[in-house]
Amino acid sequence: MRFRKNGGEGSSSCSWRFLTRKKKFDSDVNNNSHNGQLAKELSIPDLMAIGVGATIGAGVYVLVGTVAREHAGPALPLSFMVAGIAATLSALCYAELASKCPSAGSAYHYAYVCVGEGVAWLIGWSLMLEYGVSGAVVARGITPNLAALIGGVNNIPGFLSYQHIPWIDVDVDPLAAIVVLLVTWVLCTGIKESTRIQSIVTSVNICALMFVIVAGGYLGFKTGWIGYQLPTGYFPFGVDGTVAGSATAFLAYIGFDAVACTAEEVKNPQRDLPLGIGASLSLCCGLYMLVSIVIVGLVPYYDINPDTPLSSAFADNGMQWAAYIINAGAFTALCSSLLGGMLPQPRVLMTMARDGLLPPFFSDINEHSQVPVKSTIFTGLVAAVMAFFMDVSQLAGMVSVGALLAFTTAAISVLILTYIPPNEVPLPPSIDSESMDEYAWSHLETNEIDANKKPLVVKEDVSIYHPLISKHLAIGNYVHDGNKRKIVGFVIAFICLGVFILTFAASSTFFTSSIRFTLCGVGGALLLSGFVFLKCTDKDDARHNFGHSGGFTCPLVPLLPITSILINSYLLINLGGATWLRVSVWLAIGVIVYVFYGRTHSSLRDALNVKATHEVDDTSCTPTSFLA
């Protein structure tokens, strides 16, 4: 057992090793107490309010019409059910990771712990894009929805309505920017206060949807559910259309990851986070399906108004006044979605700054409100500027990239934690000078430790002096066969490669049929062989001791995570070339920032790695006892 460099500039064996350096699962909490701690205020109802508010936006008031008319027809509820099941696969992966590694960084943190710094930066940078663009997109939708609620754009005060600036040919939206700034102020007051407002706004939205379900159900029984009595049958677009509709409907569920970003602010994360994620997703899926059942039953799918499907369905049945209730629900849905969308980004920035990948400015936590106020103000200002100047509807597809990349990484992280959990502890570089003499270092580097000396172990009490060392890792039994770990790591990589080849070939219409079938065969073979290998491989017992014990464990591994990777990859491939072109520009900027700042300022830049063992020596607790 030996110390080794963790990918710093001095590592001559592999100059790219910095991309794979990993941090400890609880380093966020242990190493940043000087910047303040987030307030642990959230319970299961609070998490449900955040999850439901971030998930059920105004899309439900529009998306049901689009999916019904173009893909599913009367089978719309099945599309939402299939999409909900697919989202549940990712949610189960999130539930395990959030309970074992509770951190405000969400998928970024999981990637840093399980995969490495390079992938973690990619995920963190993508999440910044997701939350930033989603906030601006939602804010831009507030003005027209408020106008519909109060009887027209002319009823909005002139200084709040759209204004055209001729010299730059831009339509600005002052109301959107003002609402973003108000939400920013709410988020700065404290997590409990912002969650309370989120609960109120979300409750109004749910009441509006319950009105749609109850009143629509009454109308349906009164009129005989004419939408289901069609000569085209229940599947006018076939089963393929229903599946295609579920791919579109899946994007309506991507807000539940906001719950994982509040992990450090949850009172009992091992119990509450899995329940909060599961309960919020179940409630959203139930509401989506019930609304879908009502709408496609009231009006034939081909007569549904794609822009205002709910209010139009009631108007066609003589209830024009219902539009006011539905518009109120849409307006509150936008507000709750804006709150839920802007809540995670400052916490992701804070976590990345804690790790040194971003300037320390973003990691400060306000002593009074116990939230990252500086990061919140920064993200609020950026979102307000975007909402004021830009018509960001064409950027809406970019929101899905960050979410789907995060879901995919979470599924891969579950496979890693199950079969090859991290078994090394990053130690501060000060140990090199304080605890190692030249003779010991030379023997450690050549792995020529005297046979009469005890092996290098991590003492249980050393964490007093070096908080990077966790007692959980120090006493956990993480002894693995090196070859097995490498083989399983390659198998997981081949599974991901097979998924990419399979989904790319299945989605690429510019290839000939023979080439597509060949690529699908290659990708399917890699995927199936990797699945069989993992299925026949024993799960590592060390996974039970990794992170916080007693939390949720993802079932049906490896089938469930691999299926999640397959679904998410398929959706990523099908986002379209224009979306990926815009995302590529953003990712290229991220690479430049990481190369010139994050890589050189990382807290693990000069850290050392030591394998943690179950051996504990209570005879000494001084830093010099790292060498027996």
XYZ file of C-alpha atoms in Angstrom:
628
model
C 0.000 0.000 0.000
C 1.446 3.349 -0.959
C 0.912 7.020 -1.433
C 0.695 8.337 -4.966
C 0.179 11.681 -6.553
C -3.412 12.544 -7.448
C -2.805 13.948 -10.853
C -0.980 17.128 -9.950
C 1.436 18.889 -12.217
C 4.267 16.939 -10.688
C 2.925 13.608 -11.812
C 5.140 12.654 -14.678
C 3.706 9.182 -15.255
C 0.501 10.519 -16.820
C -0.066 14.177 -17.560
C -3.799 13.597 -18.008
C -4.365 11.960 -14.641
C -5.898 15.166 -13.270
C -9.044 14.310 -15.246
C -9.616 11.212 -13.093
C -8.720 12.549 -9.642
C -11.586 12.033 -7.216
C -12.659 13.661 -3.970
C -14.154 12.174 -0.813
C -17.885 11.757 -0.519
C -18.172 14.154 2.446
C -15.338 16.585 1.714
C -17.818 19.411 1.053
C -18.977 19.406 4.655
C -15.680 18.599 6.353
C -13.396 21.062 4.593
C -15.412 24.217 4.253
C -16.633 25.085 7.718
C -14.706 28.369 7.521
C -17.079 29.493 4.753
C -20.148 28.704 6.827
C -22.629 25.862 6.707
C -25.998 25.652 5.028
C -28.974 25.570 7.370
C -30.500 22.117 7.882
C -34.148 23.113 7.753
C -35.863 20.941 5.161
C -38.247 18.047 5.783
C -40.156 15.743 3.426
C -43.030 18.215 2.761
C -40.478 20.921 1.930
C -38.692 18.601 -0.494
C -41.979 17.688 -2.122
C -42.809 21.366 -2.595
C -39.425 21.950 -4.246
C -39.676 18.851 -6.448
C -43.272 19.391 -7.556
C -42.739 23.125 -8.058
C -39.665 22.563 -10.214
C -41.275 19.740 -12.212
C -44.834 20.902 -12.908
C -44.291 24.147 -14.754
C -46.490 25.767 -17.327
C -45.539 22.941 -19.694
C -48.409 20.824 -18.442
C -50.782 23.513 -19.705
C -49.274 23.240 -23.198
C -47.438 19.922 -23.471
C -50.550 17.742 -23.258
C -51.930 19.334 -26.426
C -48.712 18.992 -28.408
C -48.117 15.343 -27.505
C -51.753 14.382 -28.082
C -52.030 16.040 -31.508
C -48.645 14.956 -32.891
C -47.850 11.617 -31.267
C -50.229 9.832 -28.939
C -53.858 10.775 -29.523
C -56.171 9.227 -26.893
C -53.197 7.169 -25.664
C -51.720 10.343 -24.143
C -52.021 9.025 -20.542
C -49.929 6.008 -21.527
C -47.249 8.303 -22.935
C -47.029 10.142 -19.617
C -47.028 6.849 -17.730
C -44.142 5.447 -19.790
C -42.269 8.739 -19.411
C -42.882 8.636 -15.657
C -41.509 5.101 -15.446
C -38.430 6.172 -17.410
C -37.950 9.165 -15.104
C -38.305 6.855 -12.105
C -35.242 4.904 -13.240
C -33.130 8.051 -12.969
C -34.871 9.043 -9.741
C -33.949 5.733 -8.088
C -30.294 6.270 -9.017
C -30.478 9.796 -7.615
C -32.106 8.517 -4.425
C -29.209 6.179 -3.631
C -26.515 8.720 -4.448
C -28.255 11.542 -2.578
C -28.670 9.454 0.581
C -25.110 8.114 0.542
C -23.353 11.295 -0.632
C -25.622 14.211 0.380
C -24.182 17.326 -1.206
C -25.519 20.537 -2.690
C -23.602 19.688 -5.860
C -26.012 16.916 -6.880
C -24.830 15.083 -10.022
C -21.640 17.170 -10.158
C -20.676 15.863 -6.709
C -21.548 12.265 -7.583
C -19.413 12.445 -10.718
C -16.485 13.927 -8.762
C -16.649 11.130 -6.196
C -17.187 8.216 -8.594
C -15.890 9.110 -12.056
C -13.367 11.920 -11.800
C -12.755 15.648 -12.016
C -12.996 15.906 -15.811
C -16.497 14.431 -16.030
C -17.521 16.332 -12.894
C -16.552 19.628 -14.503
C -18.482 18.703 -17.640
C -21.597 17.943 -15.584
C -21.264 21.043 -13.411
C -20.761 23.292 -16.427
C -23.763 21.700 -18.174
C -25.935 22.162 -15.089
C -25.019 25.836 -15.035
C -26.337 26.089 -18.590
C -29.492 24.136 -17.744
C -30.487 26.201 -14.739
C -29.475 29.524 -16.292
C -31.373 29.058 -19.543
C -34.393 27.449 -17.839
C -34.757 30.443 -15.525
C -34.738 32.862 -18.451
C -37.135 30.714 -20.508
C -39.637 30.470 -17.649
C -39.387 34.180 -16.868
C -40.075 35.070 -20.510
C -43.343 33.168 -20.287
C -44.674 35.149 -17.321
C -45.746 38.276 -19.229
C -48.058 36.572 -21.769
C -49.579 34.354 -19.068
C -50.218 37.330 -16.807
C -51.793 39.130 -19.758
C -54.123 36.171 -20.355
C -55.055 36.193 -16.678
C -55.965 39.887 -16.482
C -57.633 40.184 -19.886
C -54.952 41.196 -22.358
C -51.550 42.809 -22.806
C -53.133 46.280 -22.790
C -54.041 45.834 -19.117
C -50.381 45.502 -18.124
C -48.765 48.838 -17.183
C -46.719 50.219 -20.042
C -43.409 50.193 -18.214
C -43.818 46.440 -17.507
C -44.981 45.269 -20.939
C -42.839 44.423 -23.949
C -40.745 47.296 -25.299
C -38.993 47.418 -28.649
C -35.529 48.984 -28.814
C -35.102 49.975 -32.462
C -31.350 50.644 -32.569
C -30.588 47.067 -31.540
C -33.863 45.590 -32.883
C -34.672 43.732 -29.643
C -37.942 43.272 -27.761
C -37.147 43.612 -24.059
C -39.303 42.202 -21.259
C -39.050 44.351 -18.088
C -41.606 42.278 -16.157
C -39.621 39.083 -16.664
C -36.458 40.708 -15.315
C -38.303 42.158 -12.316
C -39.840 38.793 -11.432
C -36.408 37.134 -11.626
C -34.971 39.761 -9.250
C -37.890 39.240 -6.847
C -37.291 35.487 -6.862
C -33.590 36.134 -6.265
C -34.454 38.227 -3.196
C -36.735 35.467 -1.898
C -33.981 32.863 -2.307
C -31.538 35.111 -0.420
C -33.799 35.329 2.641
C -33.213 31.702 3.616
C -34.058 28.187 2.540
C -36.985 27.838 4.934
C -38.526 31.135 3.868
C -38.151 30.436 0.149
C -39.508 26.909 0.593
C -42.543 28.280 2.421
C -43.323 30.593 -0.497
C -42.671 27.734 -2.899
C -45.204 25.607 -1.004
C -47.883 28.310 -1.245
C -47.384 28.931 -4.966
C -47.200 25.208 -5.735
C -50.386 24.578 -3.752
C -52.261 27.102 -5.916
C -50.968 25.357 -9.030
C -52.043 21.938 -7.753
C -55.496 23.310 -6.868
C -55.885 24.576 -10.436
C -54.933 21.153 -11.797
C -57.338 19.457 -9.375
C -60.071 21.737 -10.709
C -59.212 20.578 -14.227
C -59.410 16.943 -13.122
C -62.639 17.173 -11.086
C -64.576 19.582 -13.315
C -63.271 17.910 -16.448
C -64.275 14.505 -15.108
C -67.798 15.793 -14.486
C -68.000 17.165 -18.032
C -66.626 13.929 -19.429
C -69.313 11.784 -17.812
C -71.916 14.342 -18.850
C -70.899 14.392 -22.519
C -69.971 10.725 -22.809
C -66.181 11.100 -23.228
C -66.429 11.829 -26.939
C -62.647 11.953 -27.280
C -62.441 8.188 -26.740
C -65.238 7.318 -29.188
C -63.267 7.766 -32.401
C -63.108 5.475 -35.444
C -59.302 5.718 -35.389
C -59.222 3.798 -32.115
C -57.091 4.324 -29.039
C -53.759 4.308 -30.928
C -54.238 6.475 -34.037
C -50.464 6.897 -34.402
C -49.725 3.304 -33.419
C -47.684 2.103 -30.493
C -44.630 3.805 -32.003
C -46.418 7.143 -31.753
C -47.186 6.538 -28.089
C -43.521 5.745 -27.400
C -42.433 8.839 -29.351
C -44.869 10.879 -27.276
C -43.346 9.507 -24.082
C -39.923 10.733 -25.248
C -41.354 14.252 -25.473
C -43.294 13.884 -22.217
C -40.140 12.711 -20.412
C -38.842 16.273 -20.488
C -41.756 17.269 -18.242
C -40.216 15.244 -15.386
C -36.673 16.597 -15.323
C -37.206 18.977 -12.410
C -36.859 16.423 -9.619
C -33.063 16.800 -9.543
C -33.647 20.129 -7.765
C -34.433 18.061 -4.655
C -30.970 16.470 -4.707
C -29.340 19.922 -4.831
C -30.779 20.720 -1.380
C -29.163 17.635 0.203
C -26.995 19.597 2.657
C -30.046 21.486 3.912
C -32.123 18.403 4.747
C -32.547 17.450 8.400
C -32.331 13.698 7.800
C -30.951 13.192 4.286
C -30.660 9.386 4.479
C -34.412 9.082 5.071
C -35.923 12.257 3.659
C -34.117 12.623 0.313
C -35.249 9.296 -1.221
C -38.787 9.836 0.096
C -38.838 13.441 -1.138
C -37.646 12.486 -4.619
C -40.007 9.528 -4.869
C -43.057 11.327 -3.479
C -42.653 14.419 -5.670
C -42.137 12.341 -8.808
C -45.134 10.108 -8.008
C -47.374 13.107 -7.409
C -46.277 14.748 -10.663
C -46.807 11.555 -12.665
C -50.286 11.094 -11.171
C -51.305 14.667 -11.962
C -49.968 14.471 -15.521
C -51.863 11.245 -16.216
C -55.150 12.431 -14.702
C -55.059 15.713 -16.610
C -54.266 13.782 -19.792
C -57.191 11.394 -19.267
C -59.583 14.323 -18.889
C -58.387 16.466 -21.801
C -58.251 13.781 -24.512
C -61.656 12.582 -23.327
C -63.344 15.985 -23.538
C -62.155 16.895 -27.041
C -61.040 14.722 -29.983
C -57.264 14.838 -30.087
C -57.178 16.470 -33.527
C -59.354 19.372 -32.280
C -57.201 20.154 -29.240
C -55.721 23.644 -29.334
C -51.928 23.106 -29.087
C -51.366 26.500 -27.432
C -54.165 26.467 -24.837
C -55.352 22.836 -24.626
C -56.908 22.984 -21.155
C -58.857 26.232 -21.362
C -59.978 25.456 -24.940
C -61.293 22.048 -23.888
C -63.489 23.654 -21.226
C -64.563 26.454 -23.567
C -65.713 23.889 -26.134
C -67.984 22.439 -23.449
C -69.533 25.788 -22.459
C -67.240 26.668 -19.511
C -65.416 29.740 -20.802
C -65.083 31.074 -17.260
C -62.817 28.142 -16.393
C -60.083 29.835 -18.424
C -59.491 32.267 -15.539
C -58.779 29.427 -13.101
C -56.563 27.647 -15.619
C -54.644 30.829 -16.454
C -54.129 31.453 -12.737
C -52.733 27.939 -12.446
C -50.427 28.495 -15.420
C -49.146 31.763 -13.934
C -48.439 30.195 -10.523
C -46.875 27.191 -12.258
C -44.412 29.527 -13.964
C -43.586 31.227 -10.667
C -43.062 27.920 -8.823
C -40.991 26.587 -11.730
C -38.858 29.741 -11.625
C -38.306 29.318 -7.891
C -37.479 25.649 -8.269
C -35.234 26.272 -11.273
C -33.197 29.070 -9.695
C -32.722 27.306 -6.343
C -30.162 24.668 -7.441
C -27.737 26.776 -9.507
C -26.178 28.812 -6.661
C -25.612 25.571 -4.749
C -23.867 23.926 -7.693
C -21.658 27.018 -8.071
C -20.950 26.933 -4.336
C -19.884 23.280 -4.447
C -17.639 23.817 -7.469
C -16.032 26.795 -5.750
C -15.440 24.709 -2.624
C -13.492 22.286 -4.798
C -11.410 25.112 -6.235
C -12.786 24.762 -9.770
C -14.419 28.197 -9.566
C -13.321 31.349 -7.684
C -13.895 31.226 -3.889
C -16.332 34.147 -4.225
C -19.092 31.638 -5.016
C -18.516 29.463 -1.936
C -19.332 32.056 0.737
C -22.417 31.361 2.853
C -24.207 34.243 4.539
C -24.077 33.956 8.335
C -27.607 35.271 8.825
C -29.611 33.487 6.132
C -27.229 30.483 5.852
C -27.548 30.373 2.067
C -24.955 31.178 -0.648
C -26.134 34.763 -1.116
C -23.319 35.860 -3.437
C -23.889 32.934 -5.798
C -27.641 33.506 -5.677
C -27.299 37.199 -6.555
C -24.881 36.407 -9.367
C -27.148 33.785 -10.938
C -30.184 36.037 -10.448
C -28.519 38.936 -12.238
C -27.452 36.742 -15.157
C -30.949 35.247 -15.491
C -32.548 38.703 -15.241
C -30.330 40.107 -17.998
C -31.073 37.122 -20.248
C -34.819 37.373 -19.592
C -34.783 41.129 -20.235
C -32.874 41.171 -23.526
C -33.192 37.743 -25.117
C -35.994 35.757 -26.638
C -34.590 32.493 -25.355
C -37.277 30.176 -26.698
C -34.806 28.870 -29.290
C -32.458 27.937 -26.438
C -35.067 25.872 -24.576
C -33.699 22.604 -25.967
C -30.382 23.305 -24.251
C -32.112 22.906 -20.879
C -32.573 19.200 -21.545
C -28.875 18.581 -22.230
C -27.716 19.349 -18.709
C -30.507 17.317 -17.118
C -30.018 14.264 -19.339
C -26.223 14.331 -18.915
C -26.737 14.507 -15.147
C -29.185 11.569 -15.217
C -26.763 9.504 -17.283
C -23.865 10.266 -14.951
C -25.963 9.327 -11.922
C -26.732 5.919 -13.446
C -23.047 5.325 -14.253
C -22.116 6.364 -10.711
C -24.501 3.768 -9.272
C -22.773 1.048 -11.325
C -19.390 2.230 -10.054
C -20.521 2.356 -6.419
C -22.020 -1.126 -6.695
C -19.105 -2.949 -8.298
C -15.962 -0.819 -7.800
C -16.637 1.745 -5.030
C -13.833 4.314 -4.579
C -11.235 2.884 -2.229
C -8.750 5.727 -1.880
C -8.618 8.738 0.433
C -7.216 12.056 -0.878
C -4.751 13.471 1.638
C -3.504 17.059 1.826
C -0.043 17.651 0.334
C 1.226 18.886 3.717
C 1.611 15.253 4.773
C 4.467 14.996 2.294
C 6.592 17.436 4.263
C 5.280 16.818 7.760
C 5.112 13.056 7.910
C 7.484 11.598 5.343
C 11.205 11.574 5.557
C 13.256 11.141 2.435
C 13.977 7.499 3.107
C 10.330 6.615 3.579
C 9.300 8.486 0.451
C 11.862 6.690 -1.699
C 10.628 3.337 -0.447
C 6.993 4.306 -0.871
C 7.492 5.511 -4.426
C 9.236 2.267 -5.398
C 6.831 0.219 -3.296
C 9.786 -1.331 -1.428
C 8.545 -1.179 2.133
C 10.582 -3.043 4.690
C 8.982 -6.418 5.364
C 9.435 -5.932 9.116
C 7.473 -2.701 9.095
C 3.723 -2.491 9.256
C 1.887 -1.449 6.104
C 0.772 2.105 5.637
C -2.603 2.617 7.281
C -4.908 5.516 7.933
C -5.366 6.037 11.658
C -8.837 6.567 12.982
C -7.905 9.706 14.909
C -5.879 11.369 12.167
C -9.060 13.045 10.923
C -8.676 15.406 13.881
C -5.620 16.869 12.187
C -6.553 16.268 8.580
C -10.311 16.602 8.016
C -9.984 15.301 4.468
C -9.733 11.835 6.023
C -13.129 10.411 6.847
C -13.563 7.931 9.648
C -15.979 6.035 7.448
C -13.261 5.559 4.845
C -10.552 5.048 7.435
C -12.206 2.058 9.056
C -14.048 0.726 5.992
C -12.761 -2.435 4.403
C -11.894 -1.311 0.862
C -9.483 -4.032 -0.190
C -9.996 -5.054 -3.802
C -8.171 -7.049 -6.380
C -6.625 -4.505 -8.725
C -7.212 -6.549 -11.867
C -10.873 -7.043 -11.042
C -11.360 -3.305 -10.554
C -9.711 -2.523 -13.891
C -11.729 -5.146 -15.738
C -15.036 -3.997 -14.275
C -14.111 -0.395 -15.046
C -13.475 -1.297 -18.687
C -16.749 -3.234 -18.832
C -18.714 -0.208 -17.617
C -16.911 1.919 -20.213
C -17.774 -0.608 -22.961
C -21.427 -0.574 -21.863
C -21.488 3.207 -22.297
C -19.797 2.864 -25.698
C -22.314 0.216 -26.746
C -25.218 2.416 -25.666
C -23.842 5.327 -27.698
C -23.331 3.232 -30.841
C -26.770 1.633 -30.518
C -28.705 4.866 -29.941
C -26.719 6.782 -32.561
C -27.311 4.120 -35.193
C -31.003 3.804 -34.316
C -31.504 7.566 -34.587
C -29.385 8.285 -37.683
C -31.490 8.288 -40.828
C -28.629 9.359 -43.106
C -26.998 5.898 -42.890
C -28.076 3.087 -45.193
C -30.085 0.274 -43.658
C -27.186 -2.176 -43.772
C -24.853 0.220 -41.946
C -27.514 1.018 -39.345
C -28.214 -2.659 -38.681
C -24.493 -3.394 -38.436
C -23.884 -0.578 -35.957
C -26.948 -1.561 -33.950
C -25.612 -5.114 -33.816
C -22.188 -3.964 -32.619
C -23.650 -1.632 -30.017
C -26.177 -4.205 -28.871
C -23.464 -6.861 -28.551
C -21.279 -4.584 -26.409
C -24.251 -3.618 -24.256
C -25.546 -7.164 -23.799
C -22.143 -8.696 -23.099
C -21.377 -5.973 -20.564
C -24.704 -6.514 -18.844
C -24.151 -10.281 -18.663
C -20.645 -9.767 -17.266
C -21.879 -7.434 -14.514
C -24.799 -9.736 -13.781
C -22.365 -12.600 -13.204
C -19.990 -10.448 -11.143
C -20.357 -10.258 -7.383
C -21.312 -6.879 -6.051
C -18.617 -5.367 -3.881
C -19.393 -5.601 -0.162
C -17.585 -2.280 0.366
C -20.572 -0.475 -1.150
C -22.454 -0.971 2.124
C -19.803 1.000 4.022
C -19.278 3.713 1.437
C -20.726 7.088 2.295
C -23.473 7.413 4.867
C -24.803 4.010 5.815
C -28.467 3.190 6.218
C -29.643 5.072 3.155
C -31.609 3.970 0.126
C -30.163 1.308 -2.190
C -31.074 1.273 -5.861
C -32.807 -1.995 -6.816
C -32.298 -4.201 -9.882
C -28.655 -3.285 -10.437
C -27.230 -3.506 -13.122
C -30.463 -3.694 -15.167
C -32.031 -0.484 -13.884
C -28.996 1.833 -14.263
C -28.167 0.440 -17.714
C -31.758 0.946 -18.863
C -31.603 4.509 -17.530
C -28.366 5.140 -19.446
C -29.978 3.758 -22.614
C -33.097 5.944 -22.352
C -31.198 9.116 -21.495
C -28.689 8.553 -24.284
C -31.493 8.033 -26.797
C -33.079 11.334 -25.786
C -29.723 13.126 -25.915
C -29.021 11.864 -29.433
C -32.453 13.018 -30.602
C -32.220 16.604 -29.326
C -31.210 17.789 -32.762
C -28.114 19.174 -34.457
C -28.931 22.839 -33.798
C -29.214 22.225 -30.060
C -25.948 20.303 -29.936
C -24.199 23.033 -31.930
C -25.182 25.624 -29.322
C -24.266 23.272 -26.473
C -20.877 22.565 -28.076
C -20.039 26.266 -27.980
C -20.895 26.398 -24.289
C -18.876 23.246 -23.548
C -15.892 24.638 -25.479
C -15.982 27.726 -23.264
C -16.102 25.401 -20.263
C -13.006 23.529 -21.435
C -11.103 26.819 -21.698
C -12.179 27.885 -18.206
C -11.194 24.515 -16.750
C -7.799 24.374 -18.459
C -6.762 27.886 -17.435
C -8.408 28.057 -14.006
C -10.130 24.967 -12.636
C -7.330 22.507 -13.332
C -4.682 24.631 -11.662
C -6.814 25.786 -8.704
C -8.422 22.447 -7.869
C -8.223 21.543 -4.188
C -6.904 18.125 -5.306
C -4.146 19.571 -7.489
C -1.316 18.440 -5.199
C -3.261 15.985 -3.073
C -2.045 12.452 -2.409
C -4.088 9.285 -2.566
C -3.839 6.478 -0.026
C -5.922 3.348 0.055
C -8.035 3.149 3.177
C -7.990 -0.100 5.128
C -9.909 -1.618 7.953
C -6.796 -1.736 10.132
C -6.837 0.761 12.995
C -3.982 1.574 15.360
C -5.056 3.309 18.559
C -1.531 3.731 19.924
C -1.024 7.107 18.344
C -3.071 9.850 16.796
C -0.346 12.152 15.619
C 0.164 12.970 11.966
C 3.544 11.243 12.002
C 1.862 7.914 12.659
C 1.006 7.527 8.989
C 4.236 5.551 8.738
C 4.631 2.678 11.124
